[in-house]
Coordinates of C-alpha atoms in Angstrom, one line a residue:
X6 CA -198.1 135.6 29.8
X7 CA -201.1 133.4 29.0
X8 CA -200.1 129.9 27.7
X9 CA -201.0 129.2 24.0
X10 CA -202.9 126.1 25.3
X11 CA -205.2 128.5 27.2
X12 CA -206.5 130.3 24.1
X13 CA -210.4 130.4 24.0
X14 CA -211.9 127.4 22.3
X15 CA -213.8 129.8 20.0
X16 CA -210.6 131.3 18.7
X17 CA -209.0 127.9 18.2
X18 CA -212.1 126.8 16.3
X19 CA -211.8 129.8 13.9
X20 CA -208.2 128.9 13.2
X21 CA -209.2 125.3 12.5
X22 CA -211.9 126.4 10.0
X23 CA -209.4 128.6 8.1
X24 CA -206.8 125.7 7.9
X25 CA -209.4 123.2 6.7
X26 CA -210.9 125.7 4.3
X27 CA -207.6 126.0 2.4
X28 CA -207.9 122.2 1.6
X29 CA -204.2 121.7 2.4
X30 CA -204.3 119.7 5.6
X31 CA -200.6 119.7 6.3
X32 CA -200.9 122.7 8.5
X33 CA -204.1 121.4 10.0
X34 CA -202.4 118.2 11.3
X35 CA -199.4 120.3 12.5
X36 CA -201.8 122.5 14.4
X37 CA -203.4 119.5 16.1
X38 CA -200.0 118.4 17.3
X39 CA -199.1 121.6 19.2
X40 CA -200.8 120.6 22.4
X41 CA -203.6 118.4 23.9
X42 CA -206.1 121.4 24.1
X43 CA -205.7 122.3 20.4
X44 CA -206.0 118.7 19.3
X45 CA -209.2 118.3 21.4
X46 CA -210.9 121.4 19.8
X47 CA -209.7 120.4 16.3
X48 CA -211.2 116.9 16.7
X49 CA -214.7 118.3 17.4
X50 CA -216.8 118.2 14.2
X51 CA -218.4 121.6 15.0
X52 CA -215.0 123.2 14.7
X53 CA -215.1 122.7 10.9
X54 CA -218.8 122.4 10.3
X55 CA -219.9 124.3 7.2
X56 CA -216.4 124.2 5.7
X57 CA -216.7 123.1 2.1
X58 CA -214.6 120.3 0.7
X59 CA -213.3 118.5 3.8
X60 CA -215.7 115.5 3.4
X61 CA -215.3 115.0 -0.3
X62 CA -213.4 111.8 -1.2
X63 CA -209.8 112.2 -2.3
X64 CA -207.9 110.3 -5.0
X65 CA -204.7 108.7 -3.8
X66 CA -202.1 107.9 -6.4
X67 CA -199.5 105.1 -6.2
X68 CA -195.8 105.9 -6.2
X69 CA -194.0 105.1 -9.4
X70 CA -190.5 104.5 -8.0
X71 CA -189.5 100.9 -7.1
X72 CA -192.8 99.6 -8.6
X73 CA -191.9 96.0 -9.4
X74 CA -194.2 94.7 -12.2
X75 CA -193.8 91.2 -10.8
X76 CA -195.8 92.2 -7.7
X77 CA -198.9 92.6 -9.9
X78 CA -199.0 88.9 -10.8
X79 CA -200.0 87.7 -7.3
X80 CA -202.0 90.3 -5.5
X81 CA -204.9 91.1 -3.2
X82 CA -207.5 92.9 -5.3
X83 CA -209.6 94.0 -2.4
X84 CA -209.9 93.4 1.3
X85 CA -212.6 94.4 3.8
X86 CA -212.6 94.3 7.6
X87 CA -215.4 92.5 9.3
X88 CA -216.4 92.2 13.0
X89 CA -218.2 89.2 14.5
X90 CA -220.5 89.0 17.5
X91 CA -217.6 88.6 19.9
X92 CA -215.8 91.6 18.4
X93 CA -213.2 89.4 16.7
X94 CA -211.8 91.1 13.6
X95 CA -211.9 89.1 10.3
X96 CA -210.5 90.2 7.0
X97 CA -212.1 89.0 3.8
X98 CA -210.2 89.4 0.6
X99 CA -210.2 88.8 -3.1
X100 CA -206.8 87.5 -4.1
X101 CA -204.8 86.0 -7.1
X102 CA -205.4 86.4 -10.8
X103 CA -208.3 83.9 -10.4
X104 CA -210.3 86.1 -8.1
X105 CA -210.5 83.7 -5.2
X106 CA -212.0 84.5 -1.8
X107 CA -210.1 84.1 1.5
X108 CA -210.3 85.1 5.1
X109 CA -207.8 85.8 7.9
X110 CA -208.4 86.1 11.6
X111 CA -206.2 87.1 14.6
X112 CA -203.6 84.4 15.3
X113 CA -204.0 82.8 11.8
X114 CA -200.7 82.1 10.2
X115 CA -202.2 81.7 6.7
X116 CA -205.2 82.8 4.7
X117 CA -208.1 80.3 4.5
X118 CA -209.7 80.1 1.0
X119 CA -213.5 79.9 0.9
X120 CA -215.2 76.9 -0.7
X121 CA -217.4 78.2 -3.5
X122 CA -218.4 77.5 -7.1
X123 CA -215.8 78.5 -9.7
X124 CA -215.9 82.1 -10.7
X125 CA -213.5 85.1 -10.8
X126 CA -214.8 87.4 -8.0
X127 CA -214.8 91.1 -8.7
X128 CA -216.2 92.7 -5.6
X129 CA -217.2 92.1 -2.0
X130 CA -219.4 94.0 0.4
X131 CA -220.8 93.7 3.9
X132 CA -224.5 94.7 3.6
X133 CA -226.8 94.6 6.6
X134 CA -224.5 92.2 8.5
X135 CA -224.3 89.8 5.6
X136 CA -221.2 89.4 3.4
X137 CA -221.8 89.3 -0.4
X138 CA -219.6 88.7 -3.3
X139 CA -220.1 89.0 -7.1
X140 CA -218.2 87.2 -9.8
X141 CA -217.4 88.1 -13.4
X142 CA -220.5 86.4 -14.6
X143 CA -222.8 88.6 -12.4
X144 CA -223.6 85.8 -9.9
X145 CA -224.2 87.1 -6.4
X146 CA -223.0 84.9 -3.5
X147 CA -223.5 84.9 0.2
X148 CA -220.3 84.3 2.2
X149 CA -220.5 82.2 5.4
X150 CA -217.3 83.2 7.3
X151 CA -218.1 81.9 10.7
X152 CA -218.2 78.2 10.0
X153 CA -215.3 75.8 10.5
X154 CA -214.8 75.7 6.7
X155 CA -215.9 79.1 5.3
X156 CA -217.8 79.0 2.1
X157 CA -219.8 81.1 -0.4
X158 CA -223.1 79.9 -2.0
X159 CA -225.1 81.3 -4.9
X160 CA -227.9 83.7 -3.9
X161 CA -229.0 85.6 -7.0
X162 CA -228.5 85.1 -10.8
X163 CA -227.1 87.9 -13.0
X164 CA -229.4 90.6 -14.3
X165 CA -231.5 89.6 -17.3
X166 CA -229.8 90.0 -20.7
X167 CA -226.5 90.2 -18.9
X168 CA -223.7 89.4 -21.4
X169 CA -220.4 90.8 -20.2
X170 CA -218.8 93.6 -18.3
X171 CA -215.2 94.7 -17.7
X172 CA -215.8 95.3 -14.0
X173 CA -218.7 94.8 -11.6
X174 CA -219.2 96.6 -8.3
X175 CA -221.4 96.2 -5.3
X176 CA -222.6 99.4 -3.7
X177 CA -225.1 100.3 -1.0
X178 CA -227.4 103.2 -1.9
X179 CA -230.0 104.4 0.5
X180 CA -230.2 101.1 2.3
X181 CA -230.5 99.0 -0.8
X182 CA -227.9 96.7 -2.5
X183 CA -226.9 97.7 -6.0
X184 CA -224.8 96.2 -8.8
X185 CA -222.9 98.5 -11.1
X186 CA -221.7 97.1 -14.5
X187 CA -218.9 98.9 -16.3
X188 CA -218.0 98.4 -20.0
X189 CA -215.0 100.1 -21.6
X190 CA -215.1 100.4 -25.4
X191 CA -211.9 102.5 -25.9
X192 CA -209.9 101.7 -29.0
X193 CA -210.6 98.0 -29.0
X194 CA -209.3 96.1 -32.0
X195 CA -210.6 92.9 -33.5
X196 CA -209.4 91.0 -30.4
X197 CA -211.2 93.4 -28.1
X198 CA -207.9 94.9 -26.8
X199 CA -206.8 98.5 -27.1
X200 CA -204.6 101.2 -25.6
X201 CA -206.7 102.8 -22.9
X202 CA -204.5 105.9 -22.8
X203 CA -205.2 107.1 -26.3
X204 CA -208.2 108.8 -27.9
X205 CA -210.4 109.1 -24.9
X206 CA -214.0 109.8 -26.2
X207 CA -216.9 110.9 -24.1
X208 CA -218.9 107.8 -25.2
X209 CA -216.1 105.3 -24.5
X210 CA -217.6 104.0 -21.3
X211 CA -221.0 102.7 -20.3
X212 CA -222.2 102.1 -16.7
X213 CA -225.4 100.2 -15.8
X214 CA -227.0 100.2 -12.4
X215 CA -229.3 97.5 -10.9
X216 CA -231.1 97.2 -7.6
X217 CA -231.6 93.9 -5.9
X218 CA -235.1 92.7 -4.8
X219 CA -234.2 90.3 -2.0
X220 CA -237.7 88.8 -2.0
X221 CA -237.6 87.7 -5.7
X222 CA -233.8 87.6 -5.9
X223 CA -234.0 89.6 -9.1
X224 CA -232.1 92.7 -10.3
X225 CA -234.1 95.7 -11.5
X226 CA -232.3 98.1 -13.8
X227 CA -232.4 101.8 -12.9
X228 CA -232.0 104.8 -15.0
X229 CA -229.4 106.4 -12.7
X230 CA -231.6 109.0 -11.2
X231 CA -230.6 108.1 -7.7
X232 CA -229.7 111.5 -6.2
X233 CA -226.3 110.2 -5.3
X234 CA -222.7 110.3 -6.5
X235 CA -221.1 106.9 -6.9
X236 CA -217.4 106.4 -6.3
X237 CA -216.1 103.1 -7.8
X238 CA -212.7 101.7 -7.4
X239 CA -210.6 98.6 -6.5
X240 CA -210.1 99.4 -2.9
X241 CA -213.7 100.5 -2.1
X242 CA -216.9 101.6 -3.7
X243 CA -219.5 103.8 -2.0
X244 CA -222.2 106.4 -2.6
X245 CA -222.8 109.9 -1.2
X246 CA -226.0 111.9 -1.3
X247 CA -225.5 115.1 -3.3
X248 CA -227.9 116.8 -0.9
X249 CA -225.2 116.6 1.7
X250 CA -222.2 117.2 -0.7
X251 CA -222.9 120.2 -2.9
X252 CA -219.5 119.9 -4.5
X253 CA -220.4 116.6 -6.2
X254 CA -222.3 115.9 -9.3
X255 CA -225.5 114.0 -8.8
X256 CA -226.5 110.9 -10.8
X257 CA -222.9 110.4 -11.8
X258 CA -220.1 107.8 -11.4
X259 CA -216.6 108.9 -10.3
X260 CA -214.4 106.1 -11.5
X261 CA -210.7 105.1 -11.9
X262 CA -209.1 102.6 -14.2
X263 CA -209.1 99.7 -11.8
X264 CA -209.2 97.0 -14.5
X265 CA -205.9 95.3 -13.7
X266 CA -205.2 94.1 -17.3
X267 CA -204.6 97.7 -18.5
X268 CA -202.2 98.7 -15.7
X269 CA -199.3 98.0 -18.1
X270 CA -200.4 101.3 -19.8
X271 CA -200.1 103.1 -16.4
X272 CA -202.7 103.4 -13.7
X273 CA -204.6 106.7 -13.9
X274 CA -205.1 106.7 -17.7
X275 CA -208.8 106.3 -17.4
X276 CA -210.2 108.4 -14.5
X277 CA -213.3 110.4 -14.9
X278 CA -216.9 111.1 -14.3
X279 CA -219.8 109.3 -16.0
X280 CA -223.2 111.0 -16.3
X281 CA -226.2 108.7 -16.3
X282 CA -228.4 111.3 -17.9
X283 CA -226.5 111.9 -21.2
X284 CA -224.3 108.7 -20.9
X285 CA -221.2 110.8 -21.5
X286 CA -217.8 110.8 -19.8
X287 CA -215.8 113.8 -18.5
X288 CA -212.2 112.5 -18.2
X289 CA -209.9 113.8 -15.6
X290 CA -206.3 114.4 -16.8
X291 CA -204.0 113.4 -14.0
X292 CA -200.9 113.9 -16.1
X293 CA -198.5 111.3 -17.4
X294 CA -196.2 111.7 -14.3
X295 CA -199.0 110.3 -12.1
X296 CA -199.5 107.1 -14.0
X297 CA -198.4 103.9 -12.2
X298 CA -197.9 100.4 -13.5
X299 CA -198.2 99.1 -10.0
X300 CA -201.6 100.3 -8.9
X301 CA -204.6 102.4 -10.1
X302 CA -205.6 105.5 -8.1
X303 CA -207.6 104.7 -4.9
X304 CA -210.5 106.5 -3.3
X305 CA -210.2 107.5 0.3
X306 CA -212.5 109.4 2.5
X307 CA -210.9 111.9 4.9
X308 CA -211.7 111.8 8.6
X309 CA -210.5 114.9 10.5
X310 CA -211.6 113.6 14.0

């Protein structure tokens, strides 16, 4: 009898496509674990080329059990991994309720805080081998992480007429650096505070998008006709061209409620899709059982290889 491992690669590839096509990858990963030959075929991209949905970002929810609210008070908002010229790994993070910047390298016993002007940092990104950070005032900074005392210096002022935003994001789109401003108007009282889980209206959010001109160090506001879908969140923010992802809506923002001050209402209350064209929001109802006081939902991009 022929060994299962000796099945023709074409036949194994057909099985892989069917498993991935069902969008339940439990069986797919079990299939990969049967033997080395099956894993090799399943890891080749052509085995699932043309299968819809496997590349679309997923939304990962936090567990509700054993979620200690005290852990939210001192936290790492975001961390990115960087590589230097000698292939040393460096992690840059935004930590504490004050939005400070810090790095950690192999063999370090503690994080090292970057010297920089005061400002609550909201996002960080590695763009064209240069690390950038933006604070709550919309000031863009360049981070020098290779010096003996790492630091961040001001590079570009906020966009003109910038007043305030609940959250700011840095995203690369088609090789250019963009700044996304998010404002949440839901149910704010006279003090500007409201319950984000009640009375969700399709005009309760506004997103603005700006592109940086590195020569003039000025931000240019765009109308959102970018041909991409934007995914914004605490853990990562990125863009995908809708020409390659037919399942996604173009000129839209896929967002989660990553504004930490509203987690007491349960992470996941405000998750939806914002359309730049009509400036309306289509909310995604995740269900009350999916809300977490510990963390908002996180975007992840699947990799089947």
